[in-house]
PDB file of C-alpha atoms in Angstrom:
ATOM      1  CA  VAL A 147      86.101  94.616  92.603  1.00 76.00           C
ATOM      2  CA  HIS A 148      87.122  98.029  91.270  1.00 77.00           C
ATOM      3  CA  ASP A 149      84.946  98.172  88.176  1.00 75.00           C
ATOM      4  CA  ALA A 150      83.259  96.261  85.339  1.00 77.00           C
ATOM      5  CA  ILE A 151      86.595  94.905  84.071  1.00 76.00           C
ATOM      6  CA  ASP A 152      87.379  93.290  87.437  1.00 76.00           C
ATOM      7  CA  TYR A 153      83.803  92.015  87.685  1.00 78.00           C
ATOM      8  CA  GLN A 154      83.959  90.340  84.242  1.00 80.00           C
ATOM      9  CA  PHE A 155      87.409  88.887  84.884  1.00 80.00           C
ATOM     10  CA  LEU A 156      86.607  87.566  88.338  1.00 81.00           C
ATOM     11  CA  CYS A 157      83.214  86.122  87.368  1.00 81.00           C
ATOM     12  CA  ALA A 158      84.456  84.162  84.347  1.00 82.00           C
ATOM     13  CA  ASP A 159      85.203  80.943  86.281  1.00 84.00           C
ATOM     14  CA  SER A 160      82.656  78.159  86.629  1.00 88.00           C
ATOM     15  CA  GLU A 161      82.953  78.057  90.434  1.00 89.00           C
ATOM     16  CA  LEU A 162      82.913  81.222  92.546  1.00 86.00           C
ATOM     17  CA  ALA A 163      83.053  81.979  96.244  1.00 88.00           C
ATOM     18  CA  ILE A 164      81.499  85.405  96.783  1.00 86.00           C
ATOM     19  CA  GLU A 165      81.497  87.322 100.060  1.00 88.00           C
ATOM     20  CA  ILE A 166      78.480  89.572 100.444  1.00 86.00           C
ATOM     21  CA  ARG A 167      78.200  92.179 103.188  1.00 88.00           C
ATOM     22  CA  ASN A 168      74.798  92.234 104.867  1.00 87.00           C
ATOM     23  CA  GLY A 169      73.537  95.817 104.884  1.00 86.00           C
ATOM     24  CA  ARG A 170      71.571  95.322 108.096  1.00 90.00           C
ATOM     25  CA  ASP A 171      74.211  94.090 110.503  1.00 93.00           C
ATOM     26  CA  ASN A 172      77.416  94.480 108.417  1.00 91.00           C
ATOM     27  CA  SER A 173      78.151  90.731 108.674  1.00 92.00           C
ATOM     28  CA  LEU A 174      79.756  88.803 105.809  1.00 92.00           C
ATOM     29  CA  VAL A 175      77.983  85.918 104.110  1.00 90.00           C
ATOM     30  CA  LEU A 176      79.843  83.477 101.868  1.00 91.00           C
ATOM     31  CA  VAL A 177      77.898  82.344  98.822  1.00 88.00           C
ATOM     32  CA  GLU A 178      79.247  79.579  96.594  1.00 90.00           C
ATOM     33  CA  VAL A 179      78.123  79.657  92.964  1.00 89.00           C
ATOM     34  CA  GLU A 180      78.454  76.999  90.260  1.00 90.00           C
ATOM     35  CA  LYS A 181      77.764  78.066  86.688  1.00 87.00           C
ATOM     36  CA  GLU A 182      79.028  77.602  83.157  1.00 89.00           C
ATOM     37  CA  GLU A 183      82.398  79.212  82.469  1.00 86.00           C
ATOM     38  CA  ASP A 184      81.896  82.799  81.177  1.00 82.00           C
ATOM     39  CA  GLU A 185      78.177  82.612  82.024  1.00 86.00           C
ATOM     40  CA  PRO A 186      77.156  85.965  83.513  1.00 82.00           C
ATOM     41  CA  LEU A 187      76.002  86.113  87.122  1.00 83.00           C
ATOM     42  CA  GLY A 188      73.013  88.235  86.161  1.00 82.00           C
ATOM     43  CA  LEU A 189      73.861  91.157  88.403  1.00 79.00           C
ATOM     44  CA  SER A 190      73.242  94.698  87.235  1.00 78.00           C
ATOM     45  CA  PHE A 191      74.828  97.864  88.542  1.00 77.00           C
ATOM     46  CA  GLU A 192      73.893 101.515  88.748  1.00 78.00           C
ATOM     47  CA  SER A 193      76.433 102.370  86.033  1.00 73.00           C
ATOM     48  CA  ALA A 194      77.863 100.070  83.362  1.00 71.00           C
ATOM     49  CA  LEU A 195      81.464 100.781  84.409  1.00 69.00           C
ATOM     50  CA  MET A 196      80.628 100.581  88.138  1.00 67.00           C
ATOM     51  CA  SER A 197      82.663 103.777  88.555  1.00 75.00           C
ATOM     52  CA  ARG A 198      83.038 107.230  87.030  1.00 78.00           C
ATOM     53  CA  GLN A 199      84.207 107.407  83.414  1.00 75.00           C
ATOM     54  CA  ARG A 200      87.727 108.807  83.111  1.00 79.00           C
ATOM     55  CA  GLU A 201      88.255 112.118  81.383  1.00 80.00           C
ATOM     56  CA  CYS A 202      91.005 113.012  78.945  1.00 81.00           C
ATOM     57  CA  ALA A 203      94.074 114.696  80.448  1.00 83.00           C
ATOM     58  CA  THR A 204      95.508 115.968  77.159  1.00 86.00           C
ATOM     59  CA  LYS A 205      95.348 119.249  75.259  1.00 87.00           C
ATOM     60  CA  CYS A 206      95.776 117.867  71.726  1.00 84.00           C
ATOM     61  CA  GLN A 207      96.527 120.424  69.021  1.00 82.00           C
ATOM     62  CA  PHE A 208      93.975 118.714  66.756  1.00 83.00           C
ATOM     63  CA  CYS A 209      91.194 117.752  69.201  1.00 79.00           C
ATOM     64  CA  PHE A 210      87.905 117.606  67.327  1.00 77.00           C
ATOM     65  CA  LEU A 211      85.941 118.146  70.553  1.00 79.00           C
ATOM     66  CA  ASP A 212      87.486 121.584  70.918  1.00 78.00           C
ATOM     67  CA  GLN A 213      85.842 122.393  67.586  1.00 80.00           C
ATOM     68  CA  VAL A 214      82.270 121.516  68.659  1.00 83.00           C
ATOM     69  CA  PRO A 215      80.131 124.675  68.499  1.00 86.00           C
ATOM     70  CA  LYS A 216      78.907 126.188  71.759  1.00 89.00           C
ATOM     71  CA  GLY A 217      75.361 125.517  72.906  1.00 89.00           C
ATOM     72  CA  MET A 218      75.188 121.795  72.075  1.00 88.00           C
ATOM     73  CA  ARG A 219      74.231 119.056  74.558  1.00 88.00           C
ATOM     74  CA  ASP A 220      76.712 118.550  77.422  1.00 83.00           C
ATOM     75  CA  THR A 221      77.664 114.998  76.408  1.00 79.00           C
ATOM     76  CA  LEU A 222      79.261 116.351  73.205  1.00 78.00           C
ATOM     77  CA  TYR A 223      81.876 118.198  75.266  1.00 74.00           C
ATOM     78  CA  PHE A 224      82.966 115.274  77.469  1.00 74.00           C
ATOM     79  CA  LYS A 225      86.467 114.145  76.484  1.00 80.00           C
ATOM     80  CA  ASP A 226      86.650 110.529  77.548  1.00 84.00           C
ATOM     81  CA  ASP A 227      89.985 108.764  77.743  1.00 87.00           C
ATOM     82  CA  ASP A 228      89.053 105.578  79.586  1.00 88.00           C
ATOM     83  CA  TRP A 229      90.897 102.362  78.758  1.00 90.00           C
ATOM     84  CA  ARG A 230      87.901 100.393  80.025  1.00 88.00           C
ATOM     85  CA  MET A 231      85.682 101.983  77.363  1.00 88.00           C
ATOM     86  CA  SER A 232      88.422 101.263  74.849  1.00 90.00           C
ATOM     87  CA  PHE A 233      88.173  97.555  75.646  1.00 91.00           C
ATOM     88  CA  LEU A 234      84.396  97.423  76.061  1.00 89.00           C
ATOM     89  CA  GLN A 235      83.330  99.709  73.191  1.00 89.00           C
ATOM     90  CA  GLY A 236      86.327 100.390  70.962  1.00 92.00           C
ATOM     91  CA  ASN A 237      86.950 103.990  72.059  1.00 92.00           C
ATOM     92  CA  PHE A 238      90.448 105.238  71.272  1.00 94.00           C
ATOM     93  CA  VAL A 239      92.559 106.303  74.270  1.00 95.00           C
ATOM     94  CA  THR A 240      95.934 107.993  74.748  1.00 96.00           C
ATOM     95  CA  LEU A 241      96.970 106.083  77.916  1.00 96.00           C
ATOM     96  CA  THR A 242      98.194 109.395  79.382  1.00 95.00           C
ATOM     97  CA  ASN A 243      95.931 109.176  82.419  1.00 93.00           C
ATOM     98  CA  ILE A 244      96.907 105.708  83.655  1.00 93.00           C
ATOM     99  CA  SER A 245      99.465 104.954  86.321  1.00 94.00           C
ATOM    100  CA  ASP A 246     102.020 102.154  86.219  1.00 95.00           C
ATOM    101  CA  GLU A 247      99.765 100.260  88.654  1.00 95.00           C
ATOM    102  CA  GLU A 248      96.799 100.667  86.318  1.00 93.00           C
ATOM    103  CA  LEU A 249      98.881  99.332  83.418  1.00 97.00           C
ATOM    104  CA  LYS A 250      99.773  96.324  85.574  1.00 96.00           C
ATOM    105  CA  ARG A 251      96.051  95.769  86.172  1.00 93.00           C
ATOM    106  CA  ILE A 252      95.350  95.919  82.438  1.00 95.00           C
ATOM    107  CA  ILE A 253      98.013  93.258  81.940  1.00 96.00           C
ATOM    108  CA  SER A 254      96.932  91.062  84.857  1.00 93.00           C
ATOM    109  CA  ARG A 255      93.292  91.167  83.687  1.00 91.00           C
ATOM    110  CA  ARG A 256      94.388  90.312  80.118  1.00 94.00           C
ATOM    111  CA  VAL A 257      92.519  93.301  78.660  1.00 94.00           C
ATOM    112  CA  SER A 258      92.902  92.973  74.900  1.00 96.00           C
ATOM    113  CA  PRO A 259      92.511  94.454  72.402  1.00 97.00           C
ATOM    114  CA  LEU A 260      92.709  98.123  73.315  1.00 97.00           C
ATOM    115  CA  TYR A 261      92.286 100.993  70.834  1.00 97.00           C
ATOM    116  CA  ILE A 262      95.180 103.428  71.245  1.00 98.00           C
ATOM    117  CA  SER A 263      95.706 106.909  69.814  1.00 96.00           C
ATOM    118  CA  VAL A 264      99.388 106.786  68.914  1.00 97.00           C
ATOM    119  CA  HIS A 265      99.887 109.859  66.663  1.00 96.00           C
ATOM    120  CA  THR A 266     103.656 109.372  66.912  1.00 97.00           C
ATOM    121  CA  THR A 267     106.015 107.049  68.767  1.00 98.00           C
ATOM    122  CA  GLU A 268     108.661 109.726  69.363  1.00 98.00           C
ATOM    123  CA  PRO A 269     108.407 110.607  73.076  1.00 98.00           C
ATOM    124  CA  ASP A 270     109.018 114.365  72.957  1.00 97.00           C
ATOM    125  CA  LEU A 271     106.997 114.870  69.799  1.00 97.00           C
ATOM    126  CA  ARG A 272     104.031 112.931  71.217  1.00 97.00           C
ATOM    127  CA  ALA A 273     104.165 114.837  74.517  1.00 96.00           C
ATOM    128  CA  GLY A 274     104.082 118.085  72.520  1.00 95.00           C
ATOM    129  CA  LEU A 275     101.261 116.964  70.215  1.00 95.00           C
ATOM    130  CA  LEU A 276      99.136 115.900  73.168  1.00 94.00           C
ATOM    131  CA  GLY A 277     100.091 118.825  75.390  1.00 94.00           C
ATOM    132  CA  GLN A 278     100.761 116.243  78.104  1.00 94.00           C
ATOM    133  CA  PRO A 279     104.235 115.205  79.355  1.00 96.00           C
ATOM    134  CA  ARG A 280     102.981 111.698  80.158  1.00 95.00           C
ATOM    135  CA  GLY A 281     102.410 111.231  76.435  1.00 96.00           C
ATOM    136  CA  ALA A 282     106.139 110.535  76.166  1.00 97.00           C
ATOM    137  CA  LYS A 283     105.674 107.134  77.895  1.00 97.00           C
ATOM    138  CA  LEU A 284     103.717 105.523  75.032  1.00 97.00           C
ATOM    139  CA  MET A 285     106.370 103.190  73.615  1.00 98.00           C
ATOM    140  CA  GLU A 286     107.235 101.959  77.098  1.00 98.00           C
ATOM    141  CA  GLN A 287     103.527 101.197  77.657  1.00 98.00           C
ATOM    142  CA  LEU A 288     103.087  99.546  74.253  1.00 98.00           C
ATOM    143  CA  LYS A 289     106.143  97.349  74.820  1.00 98.00           C
ATOM    144  CA  LYS A 290     104.712  96.179  78.140  1.00 98.00           C
ATOM    145  CA  LEU A 291     101.422  95.295  76.438  1.00 98.00           C
ATOM    146  CA  HIS A 292     103.335  93.534  73.656  1.00 98.00           C
ATOM    147  CA  ASP A 293     105.551  91.606  76.071  1.00 98.00           C
ATOM    148  CA  ALA A 294     102.431  90.462  77.940  1.00 98.00           C
ATOM    149  CA  GLY A 295     100.941  89.182  74.674  1.00 98.00           C
ATOM    150  CA  LEU A 296      98.176  91.793  74.572  1.00 98.00           C
ATOM    151  CA  SER A 297      97.025  93.283  71.281  1.00 98.00           C
ATOM    152  CA  PHE A 298      95.882  96.738  70.285  1.00 98.00           C
ATOM    153  CA  HIS A 299      94.559  98.766  67.381  1.00 98.00           C
ATOM    154  CA  ALA A 300      96.361 102.050  66.705  1.00 98.00           C
ATOM    155  CA  GLN A 301      95.349 105.343  65.164  1.00 96.00           C
ATOM    156  CA  MET A 302      97.344 108.369  64.124  1.00 96.00           C
ATOM    157  CA  VAL A 303      96.145 111.867  63.306  1.00 94.00           C
ATOM    158  CA  LEU A 304      98.720 113.284  60.913  1.00 95.00           C
ATOM    159  CA  CYS A 305      99.501 116.973  61.135  1.00 94.00           C
ATOM    160  CA  PRO A 306     101.454 118.254  58.110  1.00 95.00           C
ATOM    161  CA  THR A 307     105.090 119.094  58.915  1.00 95.00           C
ATOM    162  CA  VAL A 308     104.586 117.987  62.544  1.00 96.00           C
ATOM    163  CA  ASN A 309     104.292 114.186  62.684  1.00 96.00           C
ATOM    164  CA  ASP A 310     104.372 113.160  59.049  1.00 97.00           C
ATOM    165  CA  GLY A 311     107.380 112.427  56.792  1.00 97.00           C
ATOM    166  CA  VAL A 312     110.353 111.006  58.716  1.00 98.00           C
ATOM    167  CA  HIS A 313     108.331 111.054  61.949  1.00 98.00           C
ATOM    168  CA  LEU A 314     105.630 108.919  60.346  1.00 98.00           C
ATOM    169  CA  GLU A 315     108.261 106.526  58.974  1.00 98.00           C
ATOM    170  CA  ARG A 316     109.789 106.108  62.440  1.00 98.00           C
ATOM    171  CA  SER A 317     106.357 105.520  64.000  1.00 98.00           C
ATOM    172  CA  LEU A 318     105.546 102.895  61.387  1.00 98.00           C
ATOM    173  CA  GLN A 319     108.856 101.138  62.063  1.00 98.00           C
ATOM    174  CA  ASP A 320     108.304 101.250  65.825  1.00 98.00           C
ATOM    175  CA  LEU A 321     104.791  99.839  65.484  1.00 98.00           C
ATOM    176  CA  TYR A 322     105.940  97.192  63.006  1.00 98.00           C
ATOM    177  CA  ALA A 323     108.443  95.993  65.623  1.00 97.00           C
ATOM    178  CA  LEU A 324     105.460  95.250  67.902  1.00 98.00           C
ATOM    179  CA  MET A 325     103.800  92.906  65.404  1.00 97.00           C
ATOM    180  CA  PRO A 326     101.726  90.728  65.607  1.00 97.00           C
ATOM    181  CA  HIS A 327     100.162  92.600  68.541  1.00 97.00           C
ATOM    182  CA  VAL A 328      99.430  95.701  66.465  1.00 98.00           C
ATOM    183  CA  LEU A 329      96.150  94.639  64.862  1.00 98.00           C
ATOM    184  CA  SER A 330      95.532  97.695  62.715  1.00 97.00           C
ATOM    185  CA  LEU A 331      96.672 101.245  62.081  1.00 96.00           C
TER     186      LEU A 331
END
């Protein structure tokens, strides 16, 4: 179990076989559980995600967090970009900090819908807007989500003369081609 997403996915069944490691002698104990499907096990963890929240790897030209005045509370400066928080709380993410393996896990765990900051579907333009070369992989990632039947909400920050006009038209066409899995823009 890597995190809260795995925990929720793996605990959804009505019958579970759970191996628990005994802290005293390091032995394994098998516990069989019967419960209603999707009924929670009632376990709580030190952190809601069961792991560290993932930070943004981009340097967006328009990042509103870069505009927060100095001297505010620390949490206002944390740039999260965690697909798990996207699914659990509706946070928008760029998908620039996930590996191909992580995308496979999203698909295998049926994580849907996600909330994705698109900004543009043109690879080079998106990489430039985000200040992150991995930003160019977005359409490849969205197509994999689409092909797996997973849905997402999209957002775009429009920067005059940068990603509007013909660039916006292309992005709208690209996203339209992914219907019905694009839930909103």
